[in-house]
């Protein structure tokens, strides 16, 4: 009955099924591993910015360049405060306000953007407290350069002088004459009555849309594998039913195989119609 599985047509179907199932399982497992990796990155990044789990502060030079492993780490750096800018339209605790950003010139001849704190309301240089004078040593959370339109950074243009939309070397290079670090820090303890800006996790480490896309793709690939198995069993069942119907004479002649035999290749000796035909033939 099932010898039709060895015919050339069914060999092709069987080979396809044997290749498709492990491929779907492999792709589903890979997508699941990507989701688990994002979960682990999110957990590690959250621990780095959690005050209870943070490692001791290290010199800035040891943490550069900023990546997923160093973003959120405590950094310490010494220098002198210089030019001050405002970063408008930044929310904190559900309120709109602005960051007070001051450039810290280090002994290496470069300037590091330092967010000294946050104030509520519209950005106003007159409300921003002046930075401490003389040489200072600051400690804060190291952050990667911001990209407008991602990770909560608004896209805005046409800002007045003394304001910037994003904290990055690419944005500040046209506003200040200093050579800039492609990173910034936010002070753990804000200056002069301002509120400290909490550190954020780096991009592509949170439970964002990409993470749940990986999880969705995992389900899709496993569903595809199950669908392949289901369709194979369904095709086999239909083939068996067709052979049985053919043997019982329930299949019209035009739908029968060209050689007049069932697809398993056996002579149709038990076919009722052929048996009746042989009995009706006169003896020679």
Backbone as JSON, one array per atom type, in Angstrom:
{
  "sequence": "XXXXXXXXXXXXXXXXXXXXXXXXXXXXXXXXXXXXXXXXXXXXXXXXXXXXXXXXXXXXXXXXXXXXXXXXXXXXXXXXXXXXXXXXXXXXXXXXXXXXXXXXXXXXXXXXXXXXXXXXXXXXXXXXXXXXXXXXXXXXXXXXXXXXXXXXXXXXXXXXXXXXXXXXXXXXXXXXXXXXXXXXXXXXXXXXXXXXXXXXXXXXXXXXXXXXXXXXXXXXXXXXXXXXXXXXXXXXXXXXXXXXXXXXXXXXXXXXXXXXXXXXXXXXXXXXXXXXXXXXXXXX",
  "N": [[0.83, -1.21, 0.0], [1.97, 1.23, 0.77], [4.04, 1.48, -0.95], [4.19, 3.41, -2.84], [5.57, 5.51, -1.82], [8.15, 5.21, -2.61], [8.33, 5.96, -5.2], [9.56, 8.09, -7.9], [8.36, 10.7, -7.82], [7.48, 10.89, -5.17], [9.85, 10.55, -3.86], [11.07, 13.03, -4.27], [9.3, 14.69, -2.79], [9.67, 13.61, -0.22], [12.4, 14.08, 0.27], [12.41, 16.89, 0.27], [10.83, 17.39, 2.58], [12.43, 16.21, 4.57], [14.59, 17.92, 4.52], [13.44, 20.42, 4.99], [12.28, 20.39, 7.57], [14.44, 20.17, 9.61], [15.74, 22.56, 8.88], [13.83, 24.57, 9.46], [13.59, 24.17, 12.22], [16.2, 24.77, 13.02], [16.39, 27.52, 12.28], [14.36, 28.57, 13.9], [15.41, 28.01, 16.43], [17.7, 29.59, 16.32], [16.63, 32.19, 16.17], [15.4, 32.24, 18.65], [17.66, 32.13, 20.29], [18.72, 34.63, 19.72], [16.79, 36.28, 20.87], [17.08, 35.52, 23.57], [19.69, 36.41, 23.96], [19.35, 39.17, 23.75], [17.75, 39.53, 25.99], [19.61, 38.9, 27.98], [21.52, 40.92, 27.54], [19.96, 43.11, 28.22], [19.48, 42.59, 30.93], [22.11, 42.7, 31.94], [22.81, 45.34, 31.28], [20.95, 46.75, 32.78], [21.77, 46.11, 35.37], [24.21, 47.44, 35.41], [23.51, 50.11, 35.59], [22.17, 50.21, 37.91], [22.2, 51.5, 41.1], [22.69, 49.85, 43.32], [24.1, 47.67, 42.39], [26.37, 48.49, 41.08], [29.72, 48.75, 39.82], [32.81, 49.98, 41.26], [33.89, 53.39, 40.56], [35.8, 54.1, 37.64], [38.74, 55.36, 35.93], [38.15, 57.59, 33.17], [39.55, 57.06, 30.78], [39.93, 54.3, 30.81], [37.52, 53.27, 30.12], [36.81, 53.92, 27.59], [36.63, 53.14, 24.05], [33.06, 53.85, 24.23], [30.87, 51.17, 24.68], [28.52, 48.42, 24.63], [29.33, 47.1, 26.88], [30.56, 48.94, 28.54], [28.91, 51.14, 28.73], [27.0, 52.98, 30.97], [28.62, 52.44, 33.11], [30.37, 53.62, 36.04], [32.3, 56.52, 35.79], [35.25, 58.42, 36.32], [36.67, 61.62, 36.1], [39.0, 64.29, 35.62], [39.19, 67.82, 35.32], [38.58, 71.1, 33.91], [35.73, 73.13, 33.96], [34.08, 74.47, 31.1], [32.52, 75.89, 28.37], [28.94, 76.25, 28.46], [25.89, 74.6, 27.72], [22.4, 74.14, 26.86], [20.01, 71.5, 26.89], [17.07, 71.12, 25.51], [13.58, 70.1, 26.06], [13.48, 67.61, 27.5], [12.32, 64.87, 29.27], [11.61, 64.05, 32.67], [10.67, 62.09, 35.29], [8.04, 62.26, 34.37], [7.71, 64.94, 33.74], [8.3, 67.82, 31.73], [11.37, 69.32, 30.77], [14.74, 70.55, 30.92], [18.17, 69.71, 30.18], [21.19, 70.66, 31.82], [24.09, 71.2, 30.35], [27.54, 70.97, 30.49], [30.78, 71.57, 29.26], [33.66, 69.74, 30.01], [36.95, 70.36, 30.18], [39.72, 68.38, 29.76], [43.03, 67.23, 30.83], [44.05, 66.02, 28.61], [43.52, 67.62, 26.53], [41.02, 67.55, 25.39], [37.41, 67.88, 25.32], [34.83, 66.9, 27.5], [31.43, 66.26, 27.4], [29.31, 67.02, 30.06], [26.5, 66.25, 31.84], [25.13, 68.12, 34.16], [22.8, 68.25, 35.54], [19.14, 68.44, 35.79], [16.45, 70.63, 35.01], [13.09, 71.76, 35.52], [10.58, 72.88, 33.1], [10.71, 75.46, 30.5], [13.63, 75.73, 28.48], [16.07, 77.85, 29.73], [18.7, 79.96, 29.84], [19.27, 81.7, 31.88], [18.33, 80.51, 34.17], [19.93, 78.38, 34.6], [22.38, 77.13, 36.75], [25.68, 78.37, 37.35], [28.74, 76.72, 36.46], [31.08, 75.05, 38.66], [34.18, 76.69, 39.44], [37.7, 76.46, 38.62], [39.87, 73.55, 38.99], [38.25, 70.44, 38.85], [37.08, 67.26, 39.98], [35.01, 64.93, 38.65], [32.35, 62.54, 38.97], [30.43, 60.19, 37.32], [27.82, 58.54, 35.37], [28.82, 56.83, 32.54], [27.92, 57.47, 29.2], [26.77, 56.59, 25.91], [27.15, 58.33, 22.77], [24.38, 60.28, 21.72], [21.66, 59.64, 19.43], [19.55, 61.42, 17.42], [16.06, 60.84, 17.45], [16.06, 58.26, 18.36], [16.07, 55.96, 21.13], [14.65, 57.58, 22.9], [15.46, 60.19, 22.34], [14.55, 63.32, 21.23], [13.72, 64.57, 17.93], [14.68, 67.57, 16.73], [14.96, 70.84, 15.42], [16.32, 74.09, 14.48], [17.02, 75.39, 16.87], [17.65, 77.89, 19.38], [20.68, 79.87, 19.9], [23.17, 78.42, 21.98], [21.91, 76.12, 22.67], [21.35, 72.6, 22.25], [20.22, 69.75, 20.42], [20.87, 67.08, 20.75], [23.19, 64.98, 22.53], [26.18, 64.58, 21.49], [29.29, 64.1, 19.77], [29.09, 64.61, 17.06], [26.93, 66.34, 16.91], [27.68, 68.49, 18.53], [29.99, 69.47, 17.42], [29.81, 71.62, 15.69], [29.1, 73.64, 17.36], [30.84, 74.19, 19.4], [34.33, 75.01, 19.91], [36.06, 73.06, 20.77], [37.97, 69.97, 20.78], [36.25, 66.99, 20.91], [35.2, 64.34, 23.15], [33.72, 61.31, 22.1], [31.46, 60.69, 23.74], [29.62, 60.97, 26.85], [28.92, 62.04, 30.22], [26.66, 61.65, 32.96], [26.09, 63.24, 35.94], [26.07, 61.62, 39.09], [25.27, 62.92, 41.37], [23.58, 65.79, 41.24], [24.45, 69.22, 40.47], [24.06, 72.24, 42.39], [21.25, 72.34, 43.31], [19.86, 71.21, 41.2], [18.23, 68.42, 39.54], [19.39, 65.11, 39.44], [20.21, 63.42, 36.43], [19.15, 60.31, 35.48], [21.06, 57.44, 34.45], [20.84, 55.78, 31.27], [20.05, 52.72, 29.55], [22.1, 51.34, 26.93], [21.48, 51.54, 23.35], [19.7, 48.94, 21.61], [19.73, 47.05, 23.64], [17.58, 46.72, 25.21], [14.21, 45.5, 26.02], [12.91, 45.84, 23.37], [11.16, 46.54, 20.27], [12.59, 45.01, 18.4], [13.51, 42.87, 19.92], [11.13, 41.48, 20.55], [10.35, 40.92, 18.0], [12.21, 38.98, 17.29], [11.33, 36.96, 19.01], [8.79, 36.52, 17.95], [9.46, 35.62, 15.36], [10.66, 33.24, 16.09], [8.46, 31.66, 16.92], [7.12, 31.55, 14.44], [8.87, 30.06, 12.77], [8.87, 27.54, 14.04], [6.2, 26.92, 13.76], [6.09, 26.71, 10.97], [7.64, 24.38, 10.66], [5.97, 22.47, 11.89], [3.81, 22.71, 10.14], [4.85, 21.71, 7.74], [5.19, 18.98, 8.4], [2.52, 18.32, 8.92], [1.35, 18.73, 6.35], [2.71, 16.8, 4.88], [1.78, 14.34, 6.0], [-0.88, 14.66, 5.35], [-0.83, 14.63, 2.52], [0.12, 12.02, 2.14], [-2.01, 10.57, 3.2], [-4.1, 11.28, 1.44], [-3.1, 10.13, -0.89], [-3.11, 7.41, -0.25], [-5.88, 7.04, 0.08], [-6.69, 7.56, -2.53], [-5.54, 5.41, -3.91], [-6.91, 3.26, -2.76], [-9.55, 3.88, -3.56], [-9.2, 3.65, -6.28], [-8.68, 0.89, -6.53], [-11.15, -0.08, -5.81], [-12.67, 0.69, -7.92], [-13.77, 3.2, -7.91], [-12.76, 5.44, -9.02], [-12.84, 7.52, -11.84], [-11.96, 6.55, -15.22], [-10.37, 8.46, -16.56], [-8.99, 9.69, -14.51], [-7.34, 7.79, -13.52], [-4.03, 6.31, -13.2], [-1.77, 6.37, -16.05], [-0.87, 3.85, -16.86], [-2.84, 2.24, -16.03], [-2.67, 1.09, -13.57], [-2.54, 0.98, -9.98], [-0.76, 3.46, -8.04], [1.2, 2.2, -6.6], [2.33, 0.38, -8.21], [1.49, -2.3, -8.49], [-0.11, -5.06, -10.2], [-3.45, -4.7, -11.24], [-5.15, -6.86, -10.31], [-7.24, -7.4, -8.67], [-9.17, -5.58, -9.22], [-12.52, -4.72, -9.4], [-13.94, -3.96, -11.76], [-12.25, -4.79, -13.86], [-12.13, -7.49, -13.36], [-14.77, -8.25, -13.84], [-14.91, -7.7, -16.53], [-13.14, -9.59, -17.61], [-14.51, -11.95, -17.05], [-16.66, -11.68, -18.7], [-15.65, -12.01, -21.25], [-15.6, -14.16, -24.05], [-14.66, -17.59, -24.03], [-11.61, -18.73, -25.55]],
  "CA": [[0.0, 0.0, 0.0], [2.78, 2.43, 0.9], [5.21, 1.45, -1.82], [4.22, 4.61, -3.66], [6.53, 6.44, -1.25], [9.45, 4.99, -3.24], [8.29, 6.43, -6.59], [10.36, 9.31, -8.08], [7.65, 11.9, -7.38], [7.46, 10.93, -3.72], [11.22, 10.76, -3.4], [11.27, 14.48, -4.22], [8.54, 15.22, -1.66], [10.29, 13.16, 1.03], [13.66, 14.8, 0.46], [12.07, 18.26, 0.66], [10.37, 17.37, 3.97], [13.57, 15.9, 5.43], [15.46, 19.1, 4.59], [12.72, 21.59, 5.48], [12.03, 20.33, 9.02], [15.6, 20.63, 10.4], [16.03, 23.96, 8.58], [12.9, 25.39, 10.23], [13.95, 24.04, 13.64], [17.44, 25.52, 13.22], [16.11, 28.95, 12.22], [13.6, 28.91, 15.09], [16.33, 28.0, 17.57], [18.59, 30.74, 16.19], [15.87, 33.38, 16.56], [15.22, 32.17, 20.11], [18.93, 32.5, 20.91], [18.85, 36.07, 19.6], [15.92, 36.87, 21.9], [17.71, 35.29, 24.86], [20.86, 37.28, 24.05], [18.86, 40.51, 24.05], [17.33, 39.51, 27.38], [20.82, 38.93, 28.8], [22.07, 42.26, 27.42], [19.09, 44.01, 28.99], [19.73, 42.34, 32.35], [23.44, 43.21, 32.3], [22.79, 46.8, 31.19], [20.18, 47.24, 33.92], [22.61, 45.98, 36.56], [25.28, 48.43, 35.39], [23.01, 51.44, 35.98], [21.51, 50.08, 39.21], [23.16, 51.93, 42.13], [23.01, 48.79, 44.28], [24.94, 46.64, 41.78], [27.39, 49.1, 40.23], [31.13, 48.6, 40.18], [33.43, 51.26, 41.62], [34.22, 54.27, 39.45], [37.12, 53.91, 37.03], [39.12, 56.5, 35.09], [37.47, 57.64, 31.88], [40.36, 56.46, 29.71], [39.8, 52.85, 30.84], [36.17, 52.87, 29.68], [36.59, 54.32, 26.2], [35.39, 53.75, 23.57], [31.85, 53.38, 24.88], [30.15, 50.1, 24.01], [27.48, 47.83, 25.48], [29.92, 46.63, 28.13], [30.99, 50.05, 29.4], [27.85, 52.14, 28.88], [26.37, 52.91, 32.29], [29.63, 52.29, 34.16], [30.8, 54.85, 36.7], [33.57, 57.03, 35.31], [35.75, 59.59, 37.02], [37.53, 62.4, 35.22], [39.4, 65.58, 36.19], [39.36, 68.88, 34.34], [38.01, 72.42, 34.22], [34.51, 73.4, 33.22], [34.15, 75.53, 30.1], [31.26, 76.39, 27.8], [27.73, 75.6, 28.95], [24.77, 74.53, 26.78], [21.15, 73.58, 27.36], [19.39, 70.47, 26.04], [15.65, 71.29, 25.84], [12.57, 69.05, 25.81], [13.85, 66.32, 28.08], [11.4, 64.52, 30.34], [12.11, 63.36, 33.86], [9.56, 61.86, 36.22], [6.79, 62.68, 33.75], [7.67, 66.38, 33.55], [9.18, 68.32, 30.68], [12.37, 70.25, 31.26], [15.96, 70.64, 30.1], [19.44, 69.36, 30.8], [22.26, 71.65, 31.85], [25.26, 70.48, 29.82], [28.76, 71.78, 30.56], [31.95, 70.87, 28.73], [34.77, 69.61, 30.95], [38.21, 70.24, 29.44], [40.66, 67.53, 30.5], [44.45, 67.45, 30.55], [44.36, 65.47, 27.29], [43.2, 68.61, 25.51], [39.71, 67.3, 24.81], [36.31, 68.29, 26.18], [33.84, 65.86, 27.75], [30.13, 66.79, 27.8], [28.87, 66.57, 31.38], [25.15, 66.69, 32.22], [25.24, 68.42, 35.59], [21.49, 68.11, 36.18], [17.92, 68.72, 35.03], [15.54, 71.62, 35.57], [11.79, 71.72, 34.85], [10.16, 74.06, 32.36], [11.34, 75.82, 29.23], [15.07, 75.97, 28.58], [16.38, 79.25, 29.98], [20.08, 80.03, 30.31], [19.31, 82.47, 33.11], [18.0, 79.65, 35.3], [20.96, 77.34, 34.74], [23.45, 77.57, 37.65], [27.04, 78.38, 36.79], [29.56, 75.57, 36.83], [32.17, 75.37, 39.6], [35.42, 77.15, 38.82], [38.91, 75.75, 39.01], [39.96, 72.13, 38.64], [37.28, 69.6, 39.56], [37.02, 65.84, 39.63], [33.59, 64.57, 38.64], [32.04, 61.11, 38.84], [29.1, 60.02, 36.77], [27.57, 57.37, 34.52], [29.26, 56.99, 31.16], [26.84, 57.26, 28.23], [27.16, 56.65, 24.51], [26.64, 59.49, 22.04], [22.96, 60.16, 21.38], [21.22, 59.74, 18.05], [18.18, 61.96, 17.4], [15.02, 59.95, 16.96], [16.17, 56.92, 18.93], [16.34, 55.85, 22.56], [14.0, 58.68, 23.61], [16.03, 61.49, 22.0], [13.66, 63.96, 20.26], [14.27, 65.18, 16.72], [14.28, 68.98, 16.72], [15.9, 71.72, 14.75], [16.05, 75.5, 14.64], [17.15, 75.8, 18.27], [18.42, 79.13, 19.56], [22.09, 79.73, 20.28], [23.39, 77.94, 23.33], [21.13, 74.91, 22.9], [21.62, 71.48, 21.35], [19.14, 68.76, 20.46], [21.4, 65.77, 21.13], [24.52, 65.04, 23.16], [27.11, 63.75, 20.72], [30.35, 64.88, 19.14], [28.63, 65.02, 15.74], [26.02, 67.47, 17.07], [28.34, 69.6, 19.2], [31.2, 69.9, 16.73], [29.56, 72.92, 15.07], [28.69, 74.6, 18.38], [31.96, 74.51, 20.29], [35.61, 74.88, 19.21], [36.9, 72.04, 21.38], [38.03, 68.59, 20.33], [35.29, 66.36, 21.83], [35.07, 62.9, 23.33], [32.45, 60.8, 21.55], [30.78, 60.1, 24.9], [29.28, 61.97, 27.84], [28.56, 61.45, 31.51], [25.66, 62.33, 33.75], [26.52, 63.2, 37.33], [25.21, 60.91, 40.03], [24.75, 63.94, 42.28], [23.48, 67.01, 40.46], [24.97, 70.44, 41.06], [23.29, 73.47, 42.67], [19.81, 72.2, 43.42], [19.26, 70.54, 40.04], [17.93, 67.01, 39.74], [20.3, 64.25, 38.68], [19.64, 62.71, 35.29], [19.55, 58.9, 35.6], [21.67, 56.81, 33.28], [19.95, 54.94, 30.47], [20.71, 51.57, 28.92], [22.46, 51.62, 25.54], [20.56, 51.06, 22.32], [19.71, 47.51, 21.24], [19.91, 46.17, 24.79], [16.33, 46.65, 25.95], [13.15, 44.65, 25.48], [12.27, 46.69, 22.41], [10.45, 45.87, 19.18], [13.45, 44.01, 17.77], [13.54, 41.67, 20.76], [9.89, 40.73, 20.4], [10.35, 40.39, 16.64], [12.94, 37.71, 17.36], [10.46, 35.98, 19.65], [7.74, 36.2, 16.99], [10.05, 34.79, 14.31], [10.86, 31.91, 16.67], [7.19, 30.94, 16.8], [6.8, 31.32, 13.04], [9.67, 28.97, 12.21], [8.4, 26.27, 14.59], [4.9, 26.66, 13.11], [6.4, 26.22, 9.63], [8.07, 22.99, 10.77], [4.77, 21.67, 12.12], [2.98, 22.73, 8.93], [5.45, 20.78, 6.77], [4.85, 17.63, 8.84], [1.08, 18.15, 8.72], [1.05, 18.61, 4.92], [3.22, 15.51, 4.4], [0.82, 13.32, 6.41], [-2.13, 14.85, 4.6], [-0.61, 14.14, 1.16], [0.18, 10.56, 2.2], [-3.38, 10.07, 3.43], [-4.85, 11.43, 0.19], [-2.59, 9.15, -1.86], [-3.64, 6.1, 0.16], [-7.31, 7.02, -0.24], [-6.83, 7.47, -3.99], [-5.23, 4.03, -4.31], [-8.03, 2.41, -2.36], [-10.69, 4.17, -4.44], [-8.9, 3.07, -7.59], [-8.84, -0.55, -6.45], [-12.59, -0.36, -5.71], [-13.34, 1.15, -9.13], [-14.51, 4.43, -7.64], [-12.08, 6.55, -9.69], [-13.07, 7.49, -13.29], [-10.8, 6.11, -15.99], [-9.47, 9.56, -16.92], [-8.2, 10.07, -13.35], [-6.45, 6.7, -13.15], [-2.7, 6.41, -13.79], [-1.73, 6.05, -17.47], [-0.65, 2.42, -17.1], [-4.0, 1.49, -15.55], [-2.34, 0.41, -12.32], [-2.39, 1.87, -8.84], [0.56, 4.1, -7.99], [2.21, 1.38, -5.95], [2.96, -0.44, -9.23], [1.01, -3.68, -8.5], [-1.16, -5.33, -11.17], [-4.78, -4.47, -10.66], [-5.85, -8.12, -10.52], [-8.46, -7.48, -7.85], [-10.07, -4.49, -9.56], [-13.82, -5.32, -9.74], [-14.33, -3.72, -13.15], [-11.45, -5.63, -14.75], [-12.54, -8.88, -13.16], [-16.05, -8.46, -14.54], [-14.64, -7.68, -17.97], [-12.54, -10.86, -18.0], [-15.53, -13.0, -17.03], [-17.59, -11.49, -19.84], [-14.99, -12.39, -22.51], [-15.83, -15.59, -24.43], [-13.47, -18.45, -23.98], [-10.97, -18.99, -26.85]],
  "C": [[0.86, 1.27, 0.0], [4.03, 2.4, 0.03], [5.28, 2.64, -2.74], [5.21, 5.64, -3.12], [7.91, 6.32, -1.89], [9.46, 5.41, -4.7], [9.08, 7.73, -6.72], [9.67, 10.57, -7.56], [7.7, 12.02, -5.86], [8.85, 11.02, -3.13], [11.51, 12.26, -3.28], [10.55, 15.11, -3.04], [9.23, 14.86, -0.34], [11.59, 13.89, 1.32], [13.4, 16.24, 0.9], [11.66, 18.33, 2.13], [11.55, 17.14, 4.92], [14.55, 17.06, 5.55], [14.75, 20.28, 5.24], [12.56, 21.57, 7.0], [13.25, 20.75, 9.83], [15.97, 22.08, 10.13], [15.13, 24.89, 9.41], [13.23, 25.35, 11.73], [15.22, 24.83, 13.94], [17.18, 27.02, 13.24], [15.31, 29.4, 13.44], [14.49, 28.97, 16.33], [17.27, 29.2, 17.53], [17.88, 32.03, 16.61], [15.65, 33.4, 18.07], [16.5, 32.55, 20.83], [19.16, 34.0, 20.82], [17.99, 36.78, 20.64], [16.55, 36.71, 23.28], [18.95, 36.18, 25.05], [20.44, 38.71, 24.36], [18.38, 40.6, 25.5], [18.54, 39.62, 28.32], [21.47, 40.31, 28.75], [21.27, 43.25, 28.25], [19.34, 43.84, 30.49], [21.07, 42.94, 32.78], [23.47, 44.73, 32.28], [22.03, 47.41, 32.36], [20.98, 47.18, 35.2], [23.69, 47.06, 36.6], [24.8, 49.8, 35.83], [22.27, 51.4, 37.31], [22.51, 50.47, 40.3], [23.56, 50.82, 43.09], [23.99, 47.77, 43.72], [26.13, 47.21, 41.0], [28.79, 48.86, 40.76], [31.69, 49.97, 40.55], [33.81, 52.07, 40.38], [35.63, 54.0, 38.94], [37.46, 55.14, 36.2], [38.47, 56.42, 33.72], [38.24, 56.9, 30.8], [40.2, 54.94, 29.66], [38.47, 52.36, 30.28], [35.87, 53.24, 28.24], [37.21, 53.32, 25.25], [34.16, 53.12, 24.23], [31.22, 52.28, 24.03], [29.12, 49.54, 24.99], [28.03, 47.39, 26.84], [30.27, 47.76, 29.08], [29.92, 51.12, 29.58], [27.13, 51.93, 30.21], [27.35, 52.74, 33.42], [29.96, 53.65, 34.77], [32.18, 55.25, 36.21], [33.96, 58.25, 36.13], [36.75, 60.3, 36.12], [37.8, 63.76, 35.86], [39.61, 66.59, 35.08], [38.79, 70.19, 34.84], [36.78, 72.66, 33.34], [34.71, 74.59, 32.28], [32.77, 75.97, 29.67], [30.08, 75.57, 28.29], [26.61, 75.71, 27.92], [23.54, 73.96, 27.47], [20.62, 72.56, 26.37], [17.9, 70.48, 26.36], [14.82, 70.04, 25.57], [13.03, 67.66, 26.26], [12.94, 66.05, 29.28], [12.1, 63.78, 31.48], [10.97, 63.28, 34.87], [8.24, 62.4, 35.68], [6.65, 64.17, 33.52], [8.66, 66.79, 32.47], [10.14, 69.35, 31.25], [13.58, 70.28, 30.35], [17.17, 70.23, 30.92], [20.36, 70.59, 30.81], [23.56, 70.91, 31.52], [26.47, 71.41, 29.83], [29.93, 70.95, 30.07], [33.09, 70.9, 29.75], [36.05, 69.37, 30.15], [39.24, 69.49, 30.3], [42.09, 67.86, 30.12], [44.86, 66.9, 29.19], [44.04, 66.45, 26.17], [41.87, 68.41, 24.83], [38.65, 67.69, 25.83], [35.29, 67.17, 26.28], [32.51, 66.52, 28.14], [29.68, 66.17, 29.12], [27.48, 67.14, 31.65], [25.15, 66.86, 33.73], [23.9, 68.3, 36.3], [20.36, 68.5, 35.24], [17.08, 69.73, 35.78], [14.21, 71.56, 34.84], [11.51, 73.0, 34.07], [10.91, 74.26, 31.06], [12.81, 76.14, 29.45], [15.36, 77.46, 28.68], [17.78, 79.32, 30.58], [20.19, 80.79, 31.63], [19.01, 81.63, 34.34], [19.07, 78.6, 35.56], [22.08, 77.83, 35.65], [24.81, 77.46, 36.99], [27.82, 77.17, 37.29], [30.63, 75.98, 37.83], [33.44, 75.79, 38.85], [36.61, 76.33, 39.32], [38.86, 74.28, 38.59], [39.0, 71.32, 39.5], [37.44, 68.16, 39.1], [35.57, 65.4, 39.76], [33.45, 63.06, 38.46], [30.61, 60.99, 38.35], [29.02, 58.8, 35.88], [27.97, 57.68, 33.08], [28.12, 56.63, 30.21], [27.37, 57.37, 26.81], [26.55, 57.89, 23.86], [25.19, 59.25, 21.62], [22.74, 60.27, 19.88], [19.8, 60.26, 18.03], [17.19, 60.98, 16.8], [15.09, 58.55, 17.5], [16.46, 57.02, 20.42], [15.81, 57.05, 23.35], [14.54, 60.06, 23.32], [15.15, 62.15, 20.95], [14.41, 64.51, 19.06], [13.77, 66.62, 16.67], [15.37, 69.81, 16.08], [15.52, 73.17, 15.0], [16.14, 75.99, 16.07], [17.95, 77.1, 18.37], [19.86, 78.85, 19.96], [22.19, 79.28, 21.73], [22.58, 76.71, 23.67], [21.5, 73.85, 21.86], [20.52, 70.43, 21.51], [19.6, 67.41, 20.96], [22.8, 65.94, 21.71], [25.42, 64.06, 22.42], [28.14, 64.66, 20.09], [29.89, 65.41, 17.78], [27.72, 66.23, 15.82], [26.74, 68.7, 17.62], [29.52, 70.18, 18.43], [31.03, 71.27, 16.08], [29.19, 74.01, 16.07], [29.84, 75.04, 19.27], [33.28, 74.29, 19.55], [36.47, 73.72, 19.7], [36.89, 70.73, 20.6], [37.26, 67.75, 21.35], [35.48, 64.85, 21.95], [33.73, 62.47, 22.72], [31.73, 60.0, 22.63], [30.39, 61.25, 25.8], [28.95, 61.27, 29.15], [27.47, 62.29, 32.15], [26.01, 62.15, 35.22], [25.54, 62.44, 38.2], [24.56, 61.86, 41.03], [24.77, 65.27, 41.54], [24.02, 68.21, 41.22], [23.86, 71.45, 41.36], [21.78, 73.3, 42.61], [19.13, 71.58, 42.22], [19.01, 69.07, 40.37], [18.84, 66.16, 38.87], [19.56, 63.52, 37.58], [20.08, 61.25, 35.36], [20.16, 58.38, 34.3], [20.65, 55.95, 32.57], [20.75, 53.79, 29.87], [21.03, 51.91, 27.47], [21.43, 51.06, 24.57], [20.78, 49.57, 22.04], [20.02, 46.59, 22.41], [18.62, 46.02, 25.58], [15.34, 45.68, 25.33], [12.31, 45.49, 24.52], [11.59, 45.87, 21.33], [11.29, 44.77, 18.55], [13.48, 42.72, 18.59], [12.28, 40.84, 20.57], [9.69, 40.25, 18.96], [11.08, 39.05, 16.6], [12.08, 36.61, 17.96], [9.34, 35.57, 18.7], [8.25, 35.32, 15.87], [10.31, 33.37, 14.8], [9.59, 31.08, 16.52], [6.85, 30.62, 15.36], [7.57, 30.13, 12.47], [9.22, 27.61, 12.76], [7.02, 25.91, 14.02], [5.12, 26.13, 11.69], [6.81, 24.75, 9.67], [6.87, 22.07, 10.99], [3.88, 21.61, 10.9], [3.52, 21.77, 7.87], [5.09, 19.35, 7.12], [3.37, 17.36, 8.58], [0.75, 17.93, 7.24], [1.56, 17.28, 4.37], [2.24, 14.39, 4.76], [-0.48, 13.45, 5.63], [-1.99, 14.35, 3.16], [-0.55, 12.62, 1.13], [-1.21, 9.98, 2.35], [-4.21, 10.17, 2.16], [-4.4, 10.41, -0.85], [-3.12, 7.76, -1.54], [-5.11, 6.0, -0.19], [-7.53, 6.89, -1.74], [-6.57, 6.05, -4.48], [-6.38, 3.1, -3.96], [-9.25, 2.62, -3.25], [-10.46, 3.59, -5.82], [-9.11, 1.57, -7.59], [-10.31, -0.96, -6.36], [-13.37, 0.11, -6.92], [-14.13, 2.42, -8.94], [-13.89, 5.65, -8.32], [-12.34, 6.45, -11.18], [-11.79, 7.15, -14.03], [-9.83, 7.25, -16.28], [-8.62, 10.02, -15.75], [-7.25, 8.98, -12.9], [-5.07, 6.92, -13.76], [-2.69, 5.9, -15.22], [-1.57, 4.56, -17.73], [-1.8, 1.57, -16.57], [-3.75, 0.77, -14.26], [-2.35, 1.43, -11.18], [-0.96, 2.39, -8.77], [1.6, 3.27, -7.3], [2.83, 0.39, -6.92], [2.46, -1.86, -9.3], [-0.01, -3.87, -9.6], [-2.51, -5.2, -10.49], [-5.64, -5.71, -10.85], [-7.17, -8.15, -9.77], [-9.44, -6.38, -8.18], [-11.41, -5.08, -10.01], [-14.19, -5.13, -11.2], [-13.56, -4.61, -14.1], [-11.84, -7.08, -14.6], [-13.83, -9.18, -13.89], [-15.84, -8.5, -16.03], [-14.06, -9.0, -18.42], [-13.58, -11.97, -18.02], [-16.48, -12.91, -18.21], [-16.97, -11.9, -21.17], [-15.26, -13.86, -22.81], [-14.54, -16.37, -24.39], [-12.94, -18.71, -25.37], [-10.69, -20.46, -27.02]]
}
